PDB file of C-alpha atoms in Angstrom:
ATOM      1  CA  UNK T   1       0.000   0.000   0.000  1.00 66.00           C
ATOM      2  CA  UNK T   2       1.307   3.253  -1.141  1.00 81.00           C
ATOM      3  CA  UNK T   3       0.410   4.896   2.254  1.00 94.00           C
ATOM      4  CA  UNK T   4      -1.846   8.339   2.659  1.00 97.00           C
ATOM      5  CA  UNK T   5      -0.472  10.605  -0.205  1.00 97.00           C
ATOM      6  CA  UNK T   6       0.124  14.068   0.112  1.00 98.00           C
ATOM      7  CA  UNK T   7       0.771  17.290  -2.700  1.00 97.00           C
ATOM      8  CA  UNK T   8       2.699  19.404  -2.928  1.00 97.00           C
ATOM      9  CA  UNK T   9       5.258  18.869  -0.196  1.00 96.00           C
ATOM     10  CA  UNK T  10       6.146  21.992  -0.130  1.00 97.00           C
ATOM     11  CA  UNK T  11       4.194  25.462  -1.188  1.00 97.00           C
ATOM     12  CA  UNK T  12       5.288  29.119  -1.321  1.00 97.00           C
ATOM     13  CA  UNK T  13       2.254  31.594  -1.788  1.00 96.00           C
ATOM     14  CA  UNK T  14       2.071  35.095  -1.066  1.00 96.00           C
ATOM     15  CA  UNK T  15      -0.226  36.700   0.901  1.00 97.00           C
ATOM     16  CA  UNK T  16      -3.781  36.980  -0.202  1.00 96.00           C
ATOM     17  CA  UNK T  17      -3.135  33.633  -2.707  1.00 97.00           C
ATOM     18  CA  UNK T  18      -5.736  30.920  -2.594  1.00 97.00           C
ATOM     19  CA  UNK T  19      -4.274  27.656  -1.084  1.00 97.00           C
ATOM     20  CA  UNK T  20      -5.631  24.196  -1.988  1.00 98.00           C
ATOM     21  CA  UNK T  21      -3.767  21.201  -0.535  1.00 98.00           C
ATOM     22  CA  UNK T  22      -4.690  17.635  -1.097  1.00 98.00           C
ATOM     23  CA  UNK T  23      -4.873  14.601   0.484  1.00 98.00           C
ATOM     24  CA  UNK T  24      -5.057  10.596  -1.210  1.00 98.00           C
ATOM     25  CA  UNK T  25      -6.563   8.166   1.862  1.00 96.00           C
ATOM     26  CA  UNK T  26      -5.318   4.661   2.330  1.00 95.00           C
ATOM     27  CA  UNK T  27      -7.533   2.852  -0.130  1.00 94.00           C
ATOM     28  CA  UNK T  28     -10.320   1.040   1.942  1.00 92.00           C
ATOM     29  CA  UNK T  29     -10.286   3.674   4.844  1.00 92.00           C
ATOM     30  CA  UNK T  30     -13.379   5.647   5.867  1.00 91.00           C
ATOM     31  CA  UNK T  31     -12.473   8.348   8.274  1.00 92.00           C
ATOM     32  CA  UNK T  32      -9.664  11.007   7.021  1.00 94.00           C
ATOM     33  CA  UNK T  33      -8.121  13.484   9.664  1.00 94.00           C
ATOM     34  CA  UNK T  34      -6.783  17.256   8.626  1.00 96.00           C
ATOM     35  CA  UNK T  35      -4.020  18.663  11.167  1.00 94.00           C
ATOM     36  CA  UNK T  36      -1.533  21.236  11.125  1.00 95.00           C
ATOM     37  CA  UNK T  37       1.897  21.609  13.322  1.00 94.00           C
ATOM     38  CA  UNK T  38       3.395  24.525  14.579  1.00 93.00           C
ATOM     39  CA  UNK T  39       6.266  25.245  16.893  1.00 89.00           C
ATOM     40  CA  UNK T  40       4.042  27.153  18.816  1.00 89.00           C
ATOM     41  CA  UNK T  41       0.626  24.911  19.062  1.00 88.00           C
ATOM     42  CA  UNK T  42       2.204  21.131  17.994  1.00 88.00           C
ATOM     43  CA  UNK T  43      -0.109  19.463  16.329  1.00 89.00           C
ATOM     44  CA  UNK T  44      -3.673  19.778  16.693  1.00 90.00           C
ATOM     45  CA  UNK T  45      -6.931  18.539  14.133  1.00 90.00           C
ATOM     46  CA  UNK T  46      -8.321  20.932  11.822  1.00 93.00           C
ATOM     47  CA  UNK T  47     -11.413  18.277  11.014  1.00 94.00           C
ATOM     48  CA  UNK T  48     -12.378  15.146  10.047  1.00 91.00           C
ATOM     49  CA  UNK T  49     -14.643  13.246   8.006  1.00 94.00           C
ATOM     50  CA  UNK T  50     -16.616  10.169   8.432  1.00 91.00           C
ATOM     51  CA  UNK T  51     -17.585   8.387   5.246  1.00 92.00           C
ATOM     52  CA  UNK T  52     -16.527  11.555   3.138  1.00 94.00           C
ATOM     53  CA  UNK T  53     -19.102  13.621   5.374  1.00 93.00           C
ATOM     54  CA  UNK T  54     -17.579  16.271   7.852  1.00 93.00           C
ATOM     55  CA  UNK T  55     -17.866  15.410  11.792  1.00 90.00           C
ATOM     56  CA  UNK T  56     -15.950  17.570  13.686  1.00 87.00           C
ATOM     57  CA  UNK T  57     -14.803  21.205  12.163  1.00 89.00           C
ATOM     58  CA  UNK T  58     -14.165  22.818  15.350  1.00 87.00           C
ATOM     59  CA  UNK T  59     -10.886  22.978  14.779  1.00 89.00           C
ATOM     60  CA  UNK T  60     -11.103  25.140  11.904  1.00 92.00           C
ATOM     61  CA  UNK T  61      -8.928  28.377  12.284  1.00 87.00           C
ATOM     62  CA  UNK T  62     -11.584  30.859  10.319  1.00 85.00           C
ATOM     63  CA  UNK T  63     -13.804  30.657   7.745  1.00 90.00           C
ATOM     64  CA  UNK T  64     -10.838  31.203   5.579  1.00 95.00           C
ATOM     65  CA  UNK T  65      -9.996  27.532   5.911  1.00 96.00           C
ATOM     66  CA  UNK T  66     -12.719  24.955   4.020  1.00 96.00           C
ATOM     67  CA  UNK T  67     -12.287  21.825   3.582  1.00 97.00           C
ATOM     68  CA  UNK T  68     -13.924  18.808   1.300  1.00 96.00           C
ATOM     69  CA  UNK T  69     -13.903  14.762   0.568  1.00 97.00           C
ATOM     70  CA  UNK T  70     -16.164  14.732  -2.609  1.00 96.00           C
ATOM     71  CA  UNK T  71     -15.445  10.805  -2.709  1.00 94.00           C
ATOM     72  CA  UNK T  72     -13.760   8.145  -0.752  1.00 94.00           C
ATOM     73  CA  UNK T  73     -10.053   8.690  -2.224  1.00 95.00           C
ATOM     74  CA  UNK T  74      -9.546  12.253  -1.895  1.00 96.00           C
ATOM     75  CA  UNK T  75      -9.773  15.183   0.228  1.00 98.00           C
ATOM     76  CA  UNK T  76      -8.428  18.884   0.010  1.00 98.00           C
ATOM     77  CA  UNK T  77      -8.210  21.878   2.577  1.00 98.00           C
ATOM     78  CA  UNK T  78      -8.025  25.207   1.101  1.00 97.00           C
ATOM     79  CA  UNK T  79      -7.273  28.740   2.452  1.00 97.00           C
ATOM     80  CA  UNK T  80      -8.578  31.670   1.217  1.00 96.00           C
ATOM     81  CA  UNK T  81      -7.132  33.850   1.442  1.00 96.00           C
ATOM     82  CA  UNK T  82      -4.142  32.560   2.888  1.00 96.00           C
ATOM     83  CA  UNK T  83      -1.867  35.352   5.343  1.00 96.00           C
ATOM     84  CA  UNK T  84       1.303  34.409   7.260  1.00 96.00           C
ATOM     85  CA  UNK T  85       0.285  33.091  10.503  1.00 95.00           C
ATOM     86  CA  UNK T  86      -1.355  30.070   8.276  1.00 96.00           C
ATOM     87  CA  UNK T  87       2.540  28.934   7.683  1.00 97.00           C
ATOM     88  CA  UNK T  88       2.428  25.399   9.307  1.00 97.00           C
ATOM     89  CA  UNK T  89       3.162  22.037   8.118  1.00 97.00           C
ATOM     90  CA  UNK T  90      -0.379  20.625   7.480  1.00 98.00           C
ATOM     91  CA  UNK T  91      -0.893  16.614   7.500  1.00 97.00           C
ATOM     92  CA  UNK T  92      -3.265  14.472   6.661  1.00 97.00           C
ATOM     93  CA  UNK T  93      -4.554  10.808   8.237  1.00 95.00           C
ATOM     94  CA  UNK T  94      -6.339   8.102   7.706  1.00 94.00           C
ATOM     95  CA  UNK T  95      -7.830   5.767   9.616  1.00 91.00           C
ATOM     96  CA  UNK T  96     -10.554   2.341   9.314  1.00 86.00           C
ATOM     97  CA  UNK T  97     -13.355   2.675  11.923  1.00 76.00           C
ATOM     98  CA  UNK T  98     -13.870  -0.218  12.747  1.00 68.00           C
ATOM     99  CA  UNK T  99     -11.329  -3.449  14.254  1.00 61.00           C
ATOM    100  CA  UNK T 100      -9.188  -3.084  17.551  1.00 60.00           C
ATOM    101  CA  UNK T 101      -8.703  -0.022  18.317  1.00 61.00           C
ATOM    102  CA  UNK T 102      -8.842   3.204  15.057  1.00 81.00           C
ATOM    103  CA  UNK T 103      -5.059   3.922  14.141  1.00 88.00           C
ATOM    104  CA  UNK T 104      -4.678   6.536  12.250  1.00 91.00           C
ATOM    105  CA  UNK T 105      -2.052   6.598   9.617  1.00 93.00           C
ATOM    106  CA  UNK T 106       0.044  10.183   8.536  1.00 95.00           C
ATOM    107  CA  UNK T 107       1.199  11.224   5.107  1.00 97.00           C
ATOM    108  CA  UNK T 108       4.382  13.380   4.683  1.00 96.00           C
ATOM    109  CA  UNK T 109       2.651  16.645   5.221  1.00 97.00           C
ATOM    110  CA  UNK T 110       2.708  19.409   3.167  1.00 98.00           C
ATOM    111  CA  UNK T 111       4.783  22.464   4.421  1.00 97.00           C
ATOM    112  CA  UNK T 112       3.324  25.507   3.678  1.00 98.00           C
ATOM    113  CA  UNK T 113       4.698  28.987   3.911  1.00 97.00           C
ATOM    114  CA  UNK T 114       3.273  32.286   3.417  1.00 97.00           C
ATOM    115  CA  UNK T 115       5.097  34.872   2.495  1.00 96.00           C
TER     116      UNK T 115
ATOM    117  CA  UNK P   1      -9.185  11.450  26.407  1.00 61.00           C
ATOM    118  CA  UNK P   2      -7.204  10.965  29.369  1.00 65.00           C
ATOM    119  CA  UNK P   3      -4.398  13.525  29.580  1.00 80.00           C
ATOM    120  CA  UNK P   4      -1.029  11.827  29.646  1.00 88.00           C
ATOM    121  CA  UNK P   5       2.032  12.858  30.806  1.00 90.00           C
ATOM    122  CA  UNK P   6       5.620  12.131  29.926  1.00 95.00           C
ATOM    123  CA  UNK P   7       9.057  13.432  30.421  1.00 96.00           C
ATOM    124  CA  UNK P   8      10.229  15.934  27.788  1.00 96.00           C
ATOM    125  CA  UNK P   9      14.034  14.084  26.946  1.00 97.00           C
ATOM    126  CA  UNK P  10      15.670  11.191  27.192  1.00 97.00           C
ATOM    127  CA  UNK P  11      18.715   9.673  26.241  1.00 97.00           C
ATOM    128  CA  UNK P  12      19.925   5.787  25.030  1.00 96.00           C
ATOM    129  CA  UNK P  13      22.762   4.512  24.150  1.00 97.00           C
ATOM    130  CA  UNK P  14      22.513   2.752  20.917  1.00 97.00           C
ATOM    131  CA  UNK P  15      22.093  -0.728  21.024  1.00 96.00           C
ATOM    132  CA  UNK P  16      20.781  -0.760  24.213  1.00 97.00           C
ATOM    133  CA  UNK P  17      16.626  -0.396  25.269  1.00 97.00           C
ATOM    134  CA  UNK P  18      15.169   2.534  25.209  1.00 97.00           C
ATOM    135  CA  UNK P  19      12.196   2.573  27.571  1.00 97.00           C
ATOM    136  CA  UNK P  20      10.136   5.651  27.442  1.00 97.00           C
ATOM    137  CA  UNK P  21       6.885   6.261  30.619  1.00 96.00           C
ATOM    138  CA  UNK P  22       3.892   7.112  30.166  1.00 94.00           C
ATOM    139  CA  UNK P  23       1.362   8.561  32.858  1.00 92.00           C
ATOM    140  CA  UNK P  24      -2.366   8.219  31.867  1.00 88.00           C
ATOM    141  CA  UNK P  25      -3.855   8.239  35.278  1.00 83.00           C
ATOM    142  CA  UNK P  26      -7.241   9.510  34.082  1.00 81.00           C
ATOM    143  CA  UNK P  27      -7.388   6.587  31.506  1.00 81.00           C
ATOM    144  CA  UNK P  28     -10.748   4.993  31.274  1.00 79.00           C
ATOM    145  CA  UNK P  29     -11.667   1.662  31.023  1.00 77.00           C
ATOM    146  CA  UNK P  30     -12.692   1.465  27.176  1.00 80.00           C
ATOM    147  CA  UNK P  31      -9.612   3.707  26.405  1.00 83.00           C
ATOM    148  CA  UNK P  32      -6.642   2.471  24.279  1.00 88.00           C
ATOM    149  CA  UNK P  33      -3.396   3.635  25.212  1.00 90.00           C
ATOM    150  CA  UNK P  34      -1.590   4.607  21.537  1.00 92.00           C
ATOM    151  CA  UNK P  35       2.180   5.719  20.653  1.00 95.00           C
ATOM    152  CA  UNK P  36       3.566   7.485  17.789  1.00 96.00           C
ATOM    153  CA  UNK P  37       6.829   8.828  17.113  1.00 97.00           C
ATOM    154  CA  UNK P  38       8.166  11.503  14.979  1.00 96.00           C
ATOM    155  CA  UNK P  39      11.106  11.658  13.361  1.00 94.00           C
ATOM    156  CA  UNK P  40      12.025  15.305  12.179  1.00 86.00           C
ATOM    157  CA  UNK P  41      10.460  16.602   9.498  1.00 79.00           C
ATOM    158  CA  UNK P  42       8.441  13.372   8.932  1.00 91.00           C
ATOM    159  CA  UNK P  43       4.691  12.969   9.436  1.00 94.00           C
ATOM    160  CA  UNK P  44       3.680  10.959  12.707  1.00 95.00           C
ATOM    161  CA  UNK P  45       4.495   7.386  12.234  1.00 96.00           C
ATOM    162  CA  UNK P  46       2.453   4.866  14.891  1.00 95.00           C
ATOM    163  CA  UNK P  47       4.227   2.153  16.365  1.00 97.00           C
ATOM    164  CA  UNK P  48       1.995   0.126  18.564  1.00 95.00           C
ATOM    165  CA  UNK P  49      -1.304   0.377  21.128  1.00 92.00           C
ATOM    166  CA  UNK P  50      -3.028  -1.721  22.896  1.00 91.00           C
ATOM    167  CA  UNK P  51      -5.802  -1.798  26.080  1.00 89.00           C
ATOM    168  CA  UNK P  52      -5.460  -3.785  28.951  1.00 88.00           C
ATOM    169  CA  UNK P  53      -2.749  -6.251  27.947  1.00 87.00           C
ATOM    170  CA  UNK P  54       1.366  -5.957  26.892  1.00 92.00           C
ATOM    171  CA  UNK P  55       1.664  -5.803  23.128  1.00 95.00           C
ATOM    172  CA  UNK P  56       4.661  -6.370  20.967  1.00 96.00           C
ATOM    173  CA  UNK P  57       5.304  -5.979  17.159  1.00 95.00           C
ATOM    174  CA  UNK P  58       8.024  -5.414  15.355  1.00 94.00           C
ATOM    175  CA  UNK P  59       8.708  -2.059  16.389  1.00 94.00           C
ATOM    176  CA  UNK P  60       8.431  -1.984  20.227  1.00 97.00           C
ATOM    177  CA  UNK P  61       6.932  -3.454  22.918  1.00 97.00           C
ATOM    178  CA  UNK P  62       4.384  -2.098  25.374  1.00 97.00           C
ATOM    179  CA  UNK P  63       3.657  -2.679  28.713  1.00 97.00           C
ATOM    180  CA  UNK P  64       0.337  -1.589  30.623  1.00 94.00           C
ATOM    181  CA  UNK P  65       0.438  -1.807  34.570  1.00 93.00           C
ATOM    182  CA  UNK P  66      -2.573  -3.657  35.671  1.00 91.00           C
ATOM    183  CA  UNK P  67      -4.193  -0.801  36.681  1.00 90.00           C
ATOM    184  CA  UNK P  68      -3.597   0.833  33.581  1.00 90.00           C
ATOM    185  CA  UNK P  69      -2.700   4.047  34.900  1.00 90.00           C
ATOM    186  CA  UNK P  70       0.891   4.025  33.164  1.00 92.00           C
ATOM    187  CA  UNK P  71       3.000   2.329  30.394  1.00 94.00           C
ATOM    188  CA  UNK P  72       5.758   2.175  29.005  1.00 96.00           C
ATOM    189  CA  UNK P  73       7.169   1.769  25.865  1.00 97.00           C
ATOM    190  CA  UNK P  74      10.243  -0.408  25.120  1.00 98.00           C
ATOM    191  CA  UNK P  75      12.268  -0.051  21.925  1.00 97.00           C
ATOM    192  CA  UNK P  76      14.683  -3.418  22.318  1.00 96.00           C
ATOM    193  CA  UNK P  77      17.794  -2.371  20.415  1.00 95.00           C
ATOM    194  CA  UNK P  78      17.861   1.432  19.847  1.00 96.00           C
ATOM    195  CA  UNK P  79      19.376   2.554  16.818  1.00 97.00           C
ATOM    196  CA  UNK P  80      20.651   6.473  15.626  1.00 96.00           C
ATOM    197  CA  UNK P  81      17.116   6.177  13.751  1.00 95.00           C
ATOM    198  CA  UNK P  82      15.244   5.880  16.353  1.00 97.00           C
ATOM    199  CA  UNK P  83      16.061   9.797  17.269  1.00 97.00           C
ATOM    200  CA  UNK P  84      12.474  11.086  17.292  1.00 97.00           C
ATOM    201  CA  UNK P  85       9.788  12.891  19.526  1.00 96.00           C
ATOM    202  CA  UNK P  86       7.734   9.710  21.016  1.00 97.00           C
ATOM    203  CA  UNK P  87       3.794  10.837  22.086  1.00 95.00           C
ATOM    204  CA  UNK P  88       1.679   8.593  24.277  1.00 93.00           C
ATOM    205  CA  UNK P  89      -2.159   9.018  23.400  1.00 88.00           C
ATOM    206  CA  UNK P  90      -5.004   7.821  24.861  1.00 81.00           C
ATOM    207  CA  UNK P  91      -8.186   7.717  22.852  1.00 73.00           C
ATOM    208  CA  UNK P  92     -11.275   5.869  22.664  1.00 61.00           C
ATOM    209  CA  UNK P  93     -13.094   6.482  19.082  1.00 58.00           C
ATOM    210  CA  UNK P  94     -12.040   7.576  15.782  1.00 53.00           C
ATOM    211  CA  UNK P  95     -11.872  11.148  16.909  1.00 64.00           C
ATOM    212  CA  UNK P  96      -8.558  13.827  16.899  1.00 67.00           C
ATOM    213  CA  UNK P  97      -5.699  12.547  18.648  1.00 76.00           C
ATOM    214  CA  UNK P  98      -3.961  14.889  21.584  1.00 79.00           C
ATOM    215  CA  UNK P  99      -0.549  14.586  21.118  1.00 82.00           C
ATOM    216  CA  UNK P 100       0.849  16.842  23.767  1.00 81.00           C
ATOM    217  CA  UNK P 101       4.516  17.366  23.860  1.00 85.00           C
ATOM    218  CA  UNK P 102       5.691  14.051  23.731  1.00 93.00           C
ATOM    219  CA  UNK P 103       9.213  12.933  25.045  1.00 97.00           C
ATOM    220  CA  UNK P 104      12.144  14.140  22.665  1.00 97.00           C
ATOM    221  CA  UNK P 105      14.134  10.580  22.365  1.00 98.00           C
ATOM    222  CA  UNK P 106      18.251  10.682  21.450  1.00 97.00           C
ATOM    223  CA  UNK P 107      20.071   7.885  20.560  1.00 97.00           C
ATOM    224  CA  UNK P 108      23.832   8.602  21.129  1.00 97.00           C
ATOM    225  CA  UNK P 109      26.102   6.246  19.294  1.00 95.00           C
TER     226      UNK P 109
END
């Protein structure tokens, strides 16, 4: 299995620039987990879906962040429009809900920086 | 989730076990006790979990006390690789996991 697949790696915007990251689940999973780590906050869950349908957004920054899972093998978070403070390295999880216990499985991240 | 608690550095000689605590005193009784590690730069990579009773893999080993309050992790042979921030979780659904600060583990050769 190829894993949970992350692009880009790395982006560069500028302030103001629309942001749209993506996210490839393991193939068979059903829940898929957005998080972001900074120095200052360490990692902490953006949202996550259930079944490609949206659970638990409190972690949201602003309405500036959205995020989407139009079908079972993909996901994307997008900021709009992005400033600074949104420079993080963002990762994304999967996970099977069902079995002993729900591990969740990480992708590279994607490490974003606003300029 | 319980809250855990764990000491922010530790150091192993290489070849030798590297046994990193775990306080979960708050842990209840449908909770699984989780660990991931992350090596710099890397996304969280989990290594084992488990609920009432020790678990080994290929990665580590983990024991539970009996009244599940604490655990400890138990890397056999440490290598330079193993360098990474460990985080003990506890969790009971498919929901966010907490990962707190974690314990900053170095392997010195």
């Amino acid at each position: 299995d190829a894993g949970v697949i992350q692009s880009p790696r790395h982006e560069v915007t500028e302030m103001g620039q629309e942001v749209t990251l993506r996210c490839k689940p393991i193939s068979g999973h059903n829940s898929l987990f957005w998080y972001r780590q900074t120095m200052m906050r360490g990692l902490e869950l953006l949202i996550y879906f259930n079944n490609n349908v949206p659970i638990d957004d409190s972690g949201m920054p602003e309405d500036r962040f959205s995020a989407k899972m139009p079908n079972a093998s993909f996901s994307t978070l997008k900021i709009q429009p992005s400033e600074p403070r949104d420079s993080a390295v963002y990762f994304c999880a999967s996970s099977l809900t069902s079995g002993k216990g729900r591990v969740q499985y990480f992708g590279a991240g994607t490490r974003l920086s606003v300029l | 989730d319980a809250k855990t608690t764990q000491p922010p550095s530790m150091d192993c000689a290489e070849g030798r076990a590297a046994n990193l605590p775990c306080n979960h005193s708050t842990i209840s009784g449908n909770e699984y006790v989780y660990w991931y590690r992350q090596i710099h730069s890397q996304g969280p990579q989990y290594i084992i979990h488990g609920l009432k009773n020790n678990e080994t893999n290929e990665m580590a080993s983990l024991i539970i006390t009996e009244d599940r309050k604490s655990s400890t992790l138990i890397l056999p042979h440490a290598t330079l690789r193993d360098t990474a921030v460990y985080y003990c979780i506890g969790k009971t659904g498919a929901n966010n996991l907490f990962f707190g600060t974690g314990t900053r583990l170095t392997v010195i050769p």
